[in-house]
């Protein structure tokens, strides 16, 4: 059962400043805002790549409409080099060069990377490395200077999203089974570094903050996890604020805010400039750790005490196994990532002061099922695409700190 969000509504909200709705195009699985022009690059399941530029009328019109050989499933754009990489459902990746005025694109190369749909592509402009993954469970990486394949690696489950660290050559790969393997790639070598396990659903989106060495992951289990890679302490902070699967996350280092969006159209803006506490590991016991009443599978104690066993619950603050009678209270625990009320034991409820219950996130509605999103922090705007085949551009200046 989904928890009800109890935060107070806010008057400051994203303002819709642009809308792209074309009955001729299909769902847009990936999009990016153009940095120098007021425009959006989209790839669609109708096999098209379009560049929409804003005209004097305030409307967006396609300056480029180019059709590929198969439906588009992923995209990566390098603003500095104007290189555009498009992953297709056929398994190949097409490379284009975008003109300076964004009025034309030029085909550069085709990569026969996979046998099934490409799910994610990332490009490292500093090292000229293109990394791709697909539903065939393979990761491949290429040197874009000549299109040569450098290596490949098969993972345990279908990879959905990728992030790349230029300093360490680490590849972070979000899988459909909830794991995030960390791989270090080289010319013809791939070394497994670690595998992050914390999600119970598919990892749909990743964001790598290279400066702070922090990885953010969003999952179909409705949660976000902040993995502190750089501290080497193994800490992971959980954020709970969505009622549907998390589809897109982005972090603004200048404002120390995390922006996350879920499939139900909710937008959550998290203040990350606070001291957070890790969520505890849930303890598994045969009896309530508070009143010692047996749980329903503890037949021996039930027989000895001639009592009926109870269902096991867990306190979200301390992780102890408790019965319903010993955890009757609900509260928010924002510093642990719980922005809505969750179950806690009575002792923990009494230990949390009111000052620690102040929200650290704001909640907004985008009014369409979000499939993908991309921000422009300099312009303080956000572009979202939905399952309704509509692209929306939002002014975020009211909700993102200057």
Tab-separated table of C-alpha atoms in Angstrom:
chain	number	residue	atom	x	y	z
A	1	UNK	CA	0.000	0.000	0.000
A	2	UNK	CA	1.436	3.391	-0.989
A	3	UNK	CA	2.158	5.802	1.818
A	4	UNK	CA	0.362	9.144	1.742
A	5	UNK	CA	2.576	12.185	1.419
A	6	UNK	CA	1.757	14.637	4.204
A	7	UNK	CA	3.915	17.595	3.223
A	8	UNK	CA	2.242	20.974	2.979
A	9	UNK	CA	1.546	22.356	-0.510
A	10	UNK	CA	3.835	25.111	-1.694
A	11	UNK	CA	2.948	28.162	-3.775
A	12	UNK	CA	6.326	28.148	-5.479
A	13	UNK	CA	6.108	25.726	-8.385
A	14	UNK	CA	7.531	25.029	-11.852
A	15	UNK	CA	5.943	27.171	-14.558
A	16	UNK	CA	5.089	25.608	-17.921
A	17	UNK	CA	6.700	27.852	-20.555
A	18	UNK	CA	6.684	25.576	-23.587
A	19	UNK	CA	4.828	22.609	-24.990
A	20	UNK	CA	5.642	20.411	-27.982
A	21	UNK	CA	2.740	18.309	-29.140
A	22	UNK	CA	2.815	16.799	-32.603
A	23	UNK	CA	0.322	14.141	-33.620
A	24	UNK	CA	2.891	12.771	-36.063
A	25	UNK	CA	5.498	11.759	-33.492
A	26	UNK	CA	5.400	8.914	-30.990
A	27	UNK	CA	6.699	8.588	-27.418
A	28	UNK	CA	10.015	10.374	-26.820
A	29	UNK	CA	12.291	8.056	-24.759
A	30	UNK	CA	15.128	10.600	-24.551
A	31	UNK	CA	15.572	14.360	-25.025
A	32	UNK	CA	18.110	17.098	-24.341
A	33	UNK	CA	17.969	20.900	-24.168
A	34	UNK	CA	20.271	22.734	-26.574
A	35	UNK	CA	22.681	24.965	-24.617
A	36	UNK	CA	23.312	27.799	-27.101
A	37	UNK	CA	19.909	27.919	-28.767
A	38	UNK	CA	16.465	27.880	-27.182
A	39	UNK	CA	15.594	24.411	-28.380
A	40	UNK	CA	15.153	20.707	-27.679
A	41	UNK	CA	16.588	17.625	-29.388
A	42	UNK	CA	14.256	14.611	-29.252
A	43	UNK	CA	14.410	11.025	-30.485
A	44	UNK	CA	11.180	9.117	-30.911
A	45	UNK	CA	9.804	5.632	-31.259
A	46	UNK	CA	8.495	6.724	-34.686
A	47	UNK	CA	12.159	6.458	-35.874
A	48	UNK	CA	12.698	10.219	-35.978
A	49	UNK	CA	15.277	12.578	-34.534
A	50	UNK	CA	14.027	16.145	-34.343
A	51	UNK	CA	15.538	19.457	-33.304
A	52	UNK	CA	12.866	21.876	-32.097
A	53	UNK	CA	13.817	25.568	-32.013
A	54	UNK	CA	11.720	28.254	-30.370
A	55	UNK	CA	10.419	30.848	-32.808
A	56	UNK	CA	9.467	34.481	-32.235
A	57	UNK	CA	5.866	33.380	-31.751
A	58	UNK	CA	6.933	31.379	-28.685
A	59	UNK	CA	6.147	28.070	-30.387
A	60	UNK	CA	8.619	25.277	-31.078
A	61	UNK	CA	9.052	24.156	-34.684
A	62	UNK	CA	11.314	21.383	-35.998
A	63	UNK	CA	14.376	22.750	-37.786
A	64	UNK	CA	15.461	19.124	-38.312
A	65	UNK	CA	13.286	16.057	-38.857
A	66	UNK	CA	15.327	13.033	-39.853
A	67	UNK	CA	14.113	9.417	-39.916
A	68	UNK	CA	16.292	6.435	-39.074
A	69	UNK	CA	16.007	2.759	-39.971
A	70	UNK	CA	14.471	1.656	-36.638
A	71	UNK	CA	12.662	3.166	-33.625
A	72	UNK	CA	14.902	5.225	-31.354
A	73	UNK	CA	15.397	4.035	-27.772
A	74	UNK	CA	18.232	6.160	-26.299
A	75	UNK	CA	20.400	9.179	-27.012
A	76	UNK	CA	23.498	11.071	-25.888
A	77	UNK	CA	24.546	14.560	-27.033
A	78	UNK	CA	27.865	16.333	-26.539
A	79	UNK	CA	27.299	20.122	-26.650
A	80	UNK	CA	31.013	20.933	-27.008
A	81	UNK	CA	31.628	18.734	-30.050
A	82	UNK	CA	28.022	18.648	-31.359
A	83	UNK	CA	28.214	14.838	-31.572
A	84	UNK	CA	24.866	13.080	-31.325
A	85	UNK	CA	24.641	9.331	-30.628
A	86	UNK	CA	21.296	7.563	-31.068
A	87	UNK	CA	20.628	4.011	-29.899
A	88	UNK	CA	18.044	2.055	-31.872
A	89	UNK	CA	15.704	-0.797	-31.067
A	90	UNK	CA	17.503	-2.806	-33.775
A	91	UNK	CA	20.679	-2.829	-31.664
A	92	UNK	CA	22.791	-0.380	-33.652
A	93	UNK	CA	23.990	3.090	-32.654
A	94	UNK	CA	24.065	5.956	-35.161
A	95	UNK	CA	26.464	8.893	-34.796
A	96	UNK	CA	25.597	12.339	-36.201
A	97	UNK	CA	27.213	15.751	-36.203
A	98	UNK	CA	24.862	18.655	-35.454
A	99	UNK	CA	25.405	21.950	-37.273
A	100	UNK	CA	26.331	25.018	-35.216
A	101	UNK	CA	22.968	26.656	-35.957
A	102	UNK	CA	21.067	23.423	-35.145
A	103	UNK	CA	19.379	23.506	-38.561
A	104	UNK	CA	20.915	20.308	-39.952
A	105	UNK	CA	22.625	17.064	-38.924
A	106	UNK	CA	25.236	14.966	-40.752
A	107	UNK	CA	25.672	11.213	-40.466
A	108	UNK	CA	29.143	10.207	-39.286
A	109	UNK	CA	29.203	6.527	-38.426
A	110	UNK	CA	27.144	3.451	-37.601
A	111	UNK	CA	28.076	1.133	-34.721
A	112	UNK	CA	26.766	-2.437	-34.962
A	113	UNK	CA	26.908	-2.683	-31.199
A	114	UNK	CA	24.159	-5.117	-30.169
A	115	UNK	CA	21.679	-7.778	-31.218
A	116	UNK	CA	18.749	-6.275	-29.302
A	117	UNK	CA	17.369	-2.871	-28.316
A	118	UNK	CA	19.941	-0.355	-27.096
A	119	UNK	CA	18.869	0.861	-23.652
A	120	UNK	CA	21.530	3.497	-22.924
A	121	UNK	CA	24.489	5.286	-24.522
A	122	UNK	CA	27.059	7.548	-22.838
A	123	UNK	CA	29.895	9.455	-24.481
A	124	UNK	CA	33.063	10.694	-22.771
A	125	UNK	CA	34.335	13.595	-24.877
A	126	UNK	CA	37.666	13.823	-22.996
A	127	UNK	CA	38.657	10.251	-23.851
A	128	UNK	CA	36.537	9.845	-26.983
A	129	UNK	CA	34.925	6.705	-25.594
A	130	UNK	CA	31.371	5.638	-26.383
A	131	UNK	CA	29.792	3.122	-23.983
A	132	UNK	CA	26.542	1.345	-24.875
A	133	UNK	CA	24.311	-1.305	-23.323
A	134	UNK	CA	21.310	-3.239	-24.580
A	135	UNK	CA	18.673	-5.844	-23.817
A	136	UNK	CA	21.106	-8.549	-24.991
A	137	UNK	CA	22.830	-7.950	-21.580
A	138	UNK	CA	26.069	-6.759	-23.180
A	139	UNK	CA	28.065	-3.591	-22.549
A	140	UNK	CA	30.283	-2.455	-25.417
A	141	UNK	CA	32.701	0.442	-25.703
A	142	UNK	CA	34.219	2.105	-28.769
A	143	UNK	CA	36.886	4.635	-29.621
A	144	UNK	CA	34.938	7.258	-31.546
A	145	UNK	CA	37.964	8.636	-33.390
A	146	UNK	CA	37.868	5.677	-35.770
A	147	UNK	CA	34.803	3.680	-34.622
A	148	UNK	CA	36.941	0.758	-33.432
A	149	UNK	CA	35.405	-1.564	-30.883
A	150	UNK	CA	37.564	-1.672	-27.759
A	151	UNK	CA	35.774	-4.282	-25.668
A	152	UNK	CA	32.581	-5.904	-24.429
A	153	UNK	CA	31.275	-7.322	-21.170
A	154	UNK	CA	28.137	-9.303	-20.335
A	155	UNK	CA	26.203	-8.503	-17.148
A	156	UNK	CA	23.857	-10.657	-15.067
A	157	UNK	CA	20.625	-8.896	-15.970
A	158	UNK	CA	19.284	-6.470	-18.571
A	159	UNK	CA	21.131	-3.132	-18.258
A	160	UNK	CA	18.864	-0.082	-18.325
A	161	UNK	CA	21.080	2.966	-17.694
A	162	UNK	CA	24.752	3.960	-17.666
A	163	UNK	CA	27.085	6.549	-16.163
A	164	UNK	CA	30.810	6.989	-16.813
A	165	UNK	CA	33.582	8.497	-14.673
A	166	UNK	CA	36.340	10.037	-16.775
A	167	UNK	CA	39.005	9.962	-14.038
A	168	UNK	CA	38.788	6.283	-13.134
A	169	UNK	CA	37.221	4.804	-16.294
A	170	UNK	CA	34.492	3.410	-14.050
A	171	UNK	CA	31.192	2.458	-15.669
A	172	UNK	CA	28.117	2.382	-13.419
A	173	UNK	CA	25.385	0.184	-14.865
A	174	UNK	CA	21.824	0.032	-13.518
A	175	UNK	CA	20.282	-3.412	-14.029
A	176	UNK	CA	16.726	-4.714	-14.179
A	177	UNK	CA	17.362	-6.913	-11.105
A	178	UNK	CA	18.110	-3.856	-8.932
A	179	UNK	CA	21.906	-4.185	-8.832
A	180	UNK	CA	24.472	-1.613	-9.963
A	181	UNK	CA	27.737	-3.243	-11.049
A	182	UNK	CA	30.797	-0.979	-11.122
A	183	UNK	CA	33.184	-1.878	-13.937
A	184	UNK	CA	36.533	-0.409	-14.904
A	185	UNK	CA	37.078	-0.504	-18.646
A	186	UNK	CA	40.270	-0.205	-20.671
A	187	UNK	CA	41.216	-0.802	-24.275
A	188	UNK	CA	40.561	-4.526	-24.288
A	189	UNK	CA	39.967	-5.162	-20.627
A	190	UNK	CA	37.092	-4.957	-18.153
A	191	UNK	CA	37.580	-5.319	-14.408
A	192	UNK	CA	34.710	-5.839	-11.975
A	193	UNK	CA	35.186	-3.423	-9.050
A	194	UNK	CA	32.012	-3.853	-7.002
A	195	UNK	CA	28.260	-4.358	-7.189
A	196	UNK	CA	25.911	-2.040	-5.300
A	197	UNK	CA	22.864	-3.819	-3.892
A	198	UNK	CA	20.085	-1.805	-2.300
A	199	UNK	CA	17.137	-1.646	-4.666
A	200	UNK	CA	14.367	-4.248	-4.848
A	201	UNK	CA	13.262	-3.134	-8.319
A	202	UNK	CA	14.844	-2.241	-11.643
A	203	UNK	CA	17.290	0.669	-11.633
A	204	UNK	CA	15.794	3.055	-14.207
A	205	UNK	CA	18.084	6.060	-13.868
A	206	UNK	CA	21.552	7.002	-12.606
A	207	UNK	CA	23.355	10.275	-12.036
A	208	UNK	CA	27.076	10.495	-11.272
A	209	UNK	CA	28.414	13.538	-9.416
A	210	UNK	CA	32.070	13.266	-10.367
A	211	UNK	CA	33.205	16.167	-8.167
A	212	UNK	CA	31.755	14.761	-4.945
A	213	UNK	CA	32.156	11.121	-6.072
A	214	UNK	CA	28.501	10.373	-5.301
A	215	UNK	CA	26.202	8.142	-7.342
A	216	UNK	CA	22.428	8.658	-7.295
A	217	UNK	CA	20.135	5.827	-8.409
A	218	UNK	CA	16.378	5.790	-8.980
A	219	UNK	CA	14.365	2.587	-9.138
A	220	UNK	CA	11.019	0.991	-9.878
A	221	UNK	CA	10.822	0.289	-6.128
A	222	UNK	CA	9.974	4.045	-5.822
A	223	UNK	CA	13.156	4.848	-3.926
A	224	UNK	CA	16.325	6.847	-4.564
A	225	UNK	CA	19.666	5.858	-3.068
A	226	UNK	CA	22.637	8.178	-2.651
A	227	UNK	CA	25.809	6.060	-2.781
A	228	UNK	CA	28.830	7.787	-1.235
A	229	UNK	CA	31.597	6.300	-3.380
A	230	UNK	CA	34.313	8.873	-2.679
A	231	UNK	CA	34.402	8.579	1.117
A	232	UNK	CA	35.168	4.842	0.882
A	233	UNK	CA	33.007	4.280	3.969
A	234	UNK	CA	30.328	2.300	2.146
A	235	UNK	CA	27.554	4.642	3.246
A	236	UNK	CA	24.253	4.793	1.345
A	237	UNK	CA	21.430	7.213	2.079
A	238	UNK	CA	17.892	6.345	1.035
A	239	UNK	CA	15.318	8.901	-0.136
A	240	UNK	CA	11.617	8.016	-0.062
A	241	UNK	CA	9.297	10.574	-1.651
A	242	UNK	CA	7.678	8.981	-4.694
A	243	UNK	CA	4.576	6.840	-5.068
A	244	UNK	CA	5.546	5.430	-8.477
A	245	UNK	CA	8.696	4.206	-10.193
A	246	UNK	CA	11.469	6.797	-10.404
A	247	UNK	CA	12.291	7.574	-14.042
A	248	UNK	CA	14.773	10.465	-13.964
A	249	UNK	CA	17.161	12.062	-11.447
A	250	UNK	CA	19.509	15.031	-11.824
A	251	UNK	CA	21.726	16.842	-9.346
A	252	UNK	CA	22.633	20.536	-9.333
A	253	UNK	CA	26.020	20.912	-7.649
A	254	UNK	CA	25.772	24.716	-7.546
A	255	UNK	CA	22.519	24.674	-5.550
A	256	UNK	CA	23.009	21.280	-3.826
A	257	UNK	CA	19.553	20.145	-4.889
A	258	UNK	CA	18.472	16.809	-6.308
A	259	UNK	CA	15.577	16.777	-8.786
A	260	UNK	CA	13.724	13.492	-9.249
A	261	UNK	CA	10.691	12.566	-11.349
A	262	UNK	CA	8.492	9.485	-11.321
A	263	UNK	CA	6.154	7.876	-13.818
A	264	UNK	CA	3.037	9.273	-12.109
A	265	UNK	CA	4.176	12.805	-12.981
A	266	UNK	CA	5.452	13.862	-9.572
A	267	UNK	CA	8.508	16.097	-9.269
A	268	UNK	CA	10.458	16.120	-6.006
A	269	UNK	CA	13.194	18.638	-5.243
A	270	UNK	CA	15.468	17.482	-2.427
A	271	UNK	CA	17.684	19.735	-0.350
A	272	UNK	CA	20.934	17.798	-0.112
A	273	UNK	CA	22.723	20.456	1.945
A	274	UNK	CA	21.859	18.719	5.220
A	275	UNK	CA	23.420	16.007	7.338
A	276	UNK	CA	21.658	12.742	6.523
A	277	UNK	CA	21.580	9.449	8.374
A	278	UNK	CA	21.690	5.996	6.832
A	279	UNK	CA	18.571	3.875	7.005
A	280	UNK	CA	19.222	0.865	9.258
A	281	UNK	CA	19.305	-2.756	8.192
A	282	UNK	CA	16.078	-4.477	9.238
A	283	UNK	CA	16.589	-7.100	11.912
A	284	UNK	CA	14.909	-10.502	11.568
A	285	UNK	CA	13.773	-12.066	14.840
A	286	UNK	CA	11.372	-14.760	16.043
A	287	UNK	CA	9.732	-12.429	18.551
A	288	UNK	CA	9.041	-8.727	19.039
A	289	UNK	CA	12.146	-7.043	20.355
A	290	UNK	CA	10.057	-4.783	22.569
A	291	UNK	CA	7.350	-6.948	24.198
A	292	UNK	CA	8.781	-10.437	23.391
A	293	UNK	CA	5.507	-11.617	21.811
A	294	UNK	CA	6.239	-14.389	19.248
A	295	UNK	CA	5.746	-13.827	15.548
A	296	UNK	CA	3.375	-16.162	13.706
A	297	UNK	CA	6.110	-18.536	12.454
A	298	UNK	CA	7.532	-19.073	15.971
A	299	UNK	CA	5.489	-22.221	16.681
A	300	UNK	CA	7.526	-23.338	19.704
A	301	UNK	CA	6.999	-20.128	21.688
A	302	UNK	CA	3.345	-19.930	20.585
A	303	UNK	CA	2.793	-23.497	21.891
A	304	UNK	CA	4.659	-22.917	25.154
A	305	UNK	CA	2.873	-19.657	25.941
A	306	UNK	CA	-0.498	-20.729	24.469
A	307	UNK	CA	-0.717	-17.528	22.477
A	308	UNK	CA	-1.343	-16.471	18.888
A	309	UNK	CA	1.648	-15.239	16.910
A	310	UNK	CA	1.714	-11.744	15.457
A	311	UNK	CA	2.897	-10.239	12.207
A	312	UNK	CA	6.430	-8.820	12.096
A	313	UNK	CA	6.970	-5.107	11.353
A	314	UNK	CA	10.070	-2.937	11.397
A	315	UNK	CA	10.850	0.474	12.830
A	316	UNK	CA	12.142	2.665	10.013
A	317	UNK	CA	14.444	4.569	12.365
A	318	UNK	CA	16.207	1.838	14.355
A	319	UNK	CA	15.414	-1.250	12.257
A	320	UNK	CA	14.185	-3.399	15.156
A	321	UNK	CA	11.614	-6.121	14.567
A	322	UNK	CA	8.392	-5.140	16.353
A	323	UNK	CA	4.734	-6.086	16.489
A	324	UNK	CA	1.884	-3.727	15.614
A	325	UNK	CA	1.173	-2.914	19.269
A	326	UNK	CA	4.731	-1.691	19.805
A	327	UNK	CA	4.765	0.431	16.627
A	328	UNK	CA	1.449	2.277	16.624
A	329	UNK	CA	2.946	5.671	15.734
A	330	UNK	CA	3.743	7.187	12.333
A	331	UNK	CA	6.045	10.098	11.629
A	332	UNK	CA	8.190	11.706	8.965
A	333	UNK	CA	11.975	11.301	9.286
A	334	UNK	CA	13.349	13.725	6.654
A	335	UNK	CA	17.006	13.436	7.709
A	336	UNK	CA	16.731	9.699	6.932
A	337	UNK	CA	15.001	10.361	3.617
A	338	UNK	CA	11.416	9.621	4.712
A	339	UNK	CA	9.425	12.661	3.600
A	340	UNK	CA	6.107	10.935	4.309
A	341	UNK	CA	4.919	9.258	7.480
A	342	UNK	CA	6.341	5.795	8.140
A	343	UNK	CA	6.103	3.210	10.911
A	344	UNK	CA	8.382	3.658	13.918
A	345	UNK	CA	8.507	1.999	17.306
A	346	UNK	CA	7.069	3.980	20.192
A	347	UNK	CA	10.505	4.665	21.687
A	348	UNK	CA	11.854	6.157	18.458
A	349	UNK	CA	8.715	8.244	17.983
A	350	UNK	CA	9.307	9.875	21.354
A	351	UNK	CA	13.003	10.454	20.582
A	352	UNK	CA	12.459	12.507	17.392
A	353	UNK	CA	12.080	16.241	18.148
A	354	UNK	CA	9.676	18.368	16.100
A	355	UNK	CA	12.602	20.267	14.598
A	356	UNK	CA	13.810	17.050	12.935
A	357	UNK	CA	10.435	16.551	11.238
A	358	UNK	CA	10.712	19.660	9.064
A	359	UNK	CA	10.504	18.721	5.336
A	360	UNK	CA	13.726	18.717	3.327
A	361	UNK	CA	11.947	18.335	-0.024
A	362	UNK	CA	9.161	19.994	-1.986
A	363	UNK	CA	6.597	18.175	-4.115
A	364	UNK	CA	5.099	19.250	-7.429
A	365	UNK	CA	2.909	17.790	-10.189
A	366	UNK	CA	3.964	17.796	-13.849
A	367	UNK	CA	0.599	16.424	-15.009
A	368	UNK	CA	1.894	13.746	-17.368
A	369	UNK	CA	3.529	10.365	-16.918
A	370	UNK	CA	7.236	11.178	-17.121
A	371	UNK	CA	9.317	8.937	-19.396
A	372	UNK	CA	12.475	11.064	-19.564
A	373	UNK	CA	13.713	14.487	-18.423
A	374	UNK	CA	16.697	16.771	-18.886
A	375	UNK	CA	17.631	20.035	-17.090
A	376	UNK	CA	19.585	23.138	-18.022
A	377	UNK	CA	20.879	24.524	-14.727
A	378	UNK	CA	22.251	27.722	-16.281
A	379	UNK	CA	18.848	28.647	-17.687
A	380	UNK	CA	17.015	27.076	-14.706
A	381	UNK	CA	14.696	25.138	-16.970
A	382	UNK	CA	13.636	21.515	-17.337
A	383	UNK	CA	12.295	19.515	-20.275
A	384	UNK	CA	10.151	16.419	-19.729
A	385	UNK	CA	8.617	13.884	-22.088
A	386	UNK	CA	5.660	11.711	-21.191
A	387	UNK	CA	3.773	8.636	-22.265
A	388	UNK	CA	1.168	11.083	-23.623
A	389	UNK	CA	3.644	11.909	-26.442
A	390	UNK	CA	3.965	15.484	-25.179
A	391	UNK	CA	7.191	17.342	-24.413
A	392	UNK	CA	6.965	20.088	-21.791
A	393	UNK	CA	9.483	22.814	-20.973
A	394	UNK	CA	9.389	24.204	-17.431
A	395	UNK	CA	10.773	27.352	-15.814
A	396	UNK	CA	12.362	26.109	-12.577
A	397	UNK	CA	13.503	29.473	-11.206
A	398	UNK	CA	10.799	29.457	-8.508
A	399	UNK	CA	11.817	26.091	-7.062
A	400	UNK	CA	15.578	25.905	-7.687
A	401	UNK	CA	17.739	28.084	-5.416
A	402	UNK	CA	19.780	30.721	-7.180
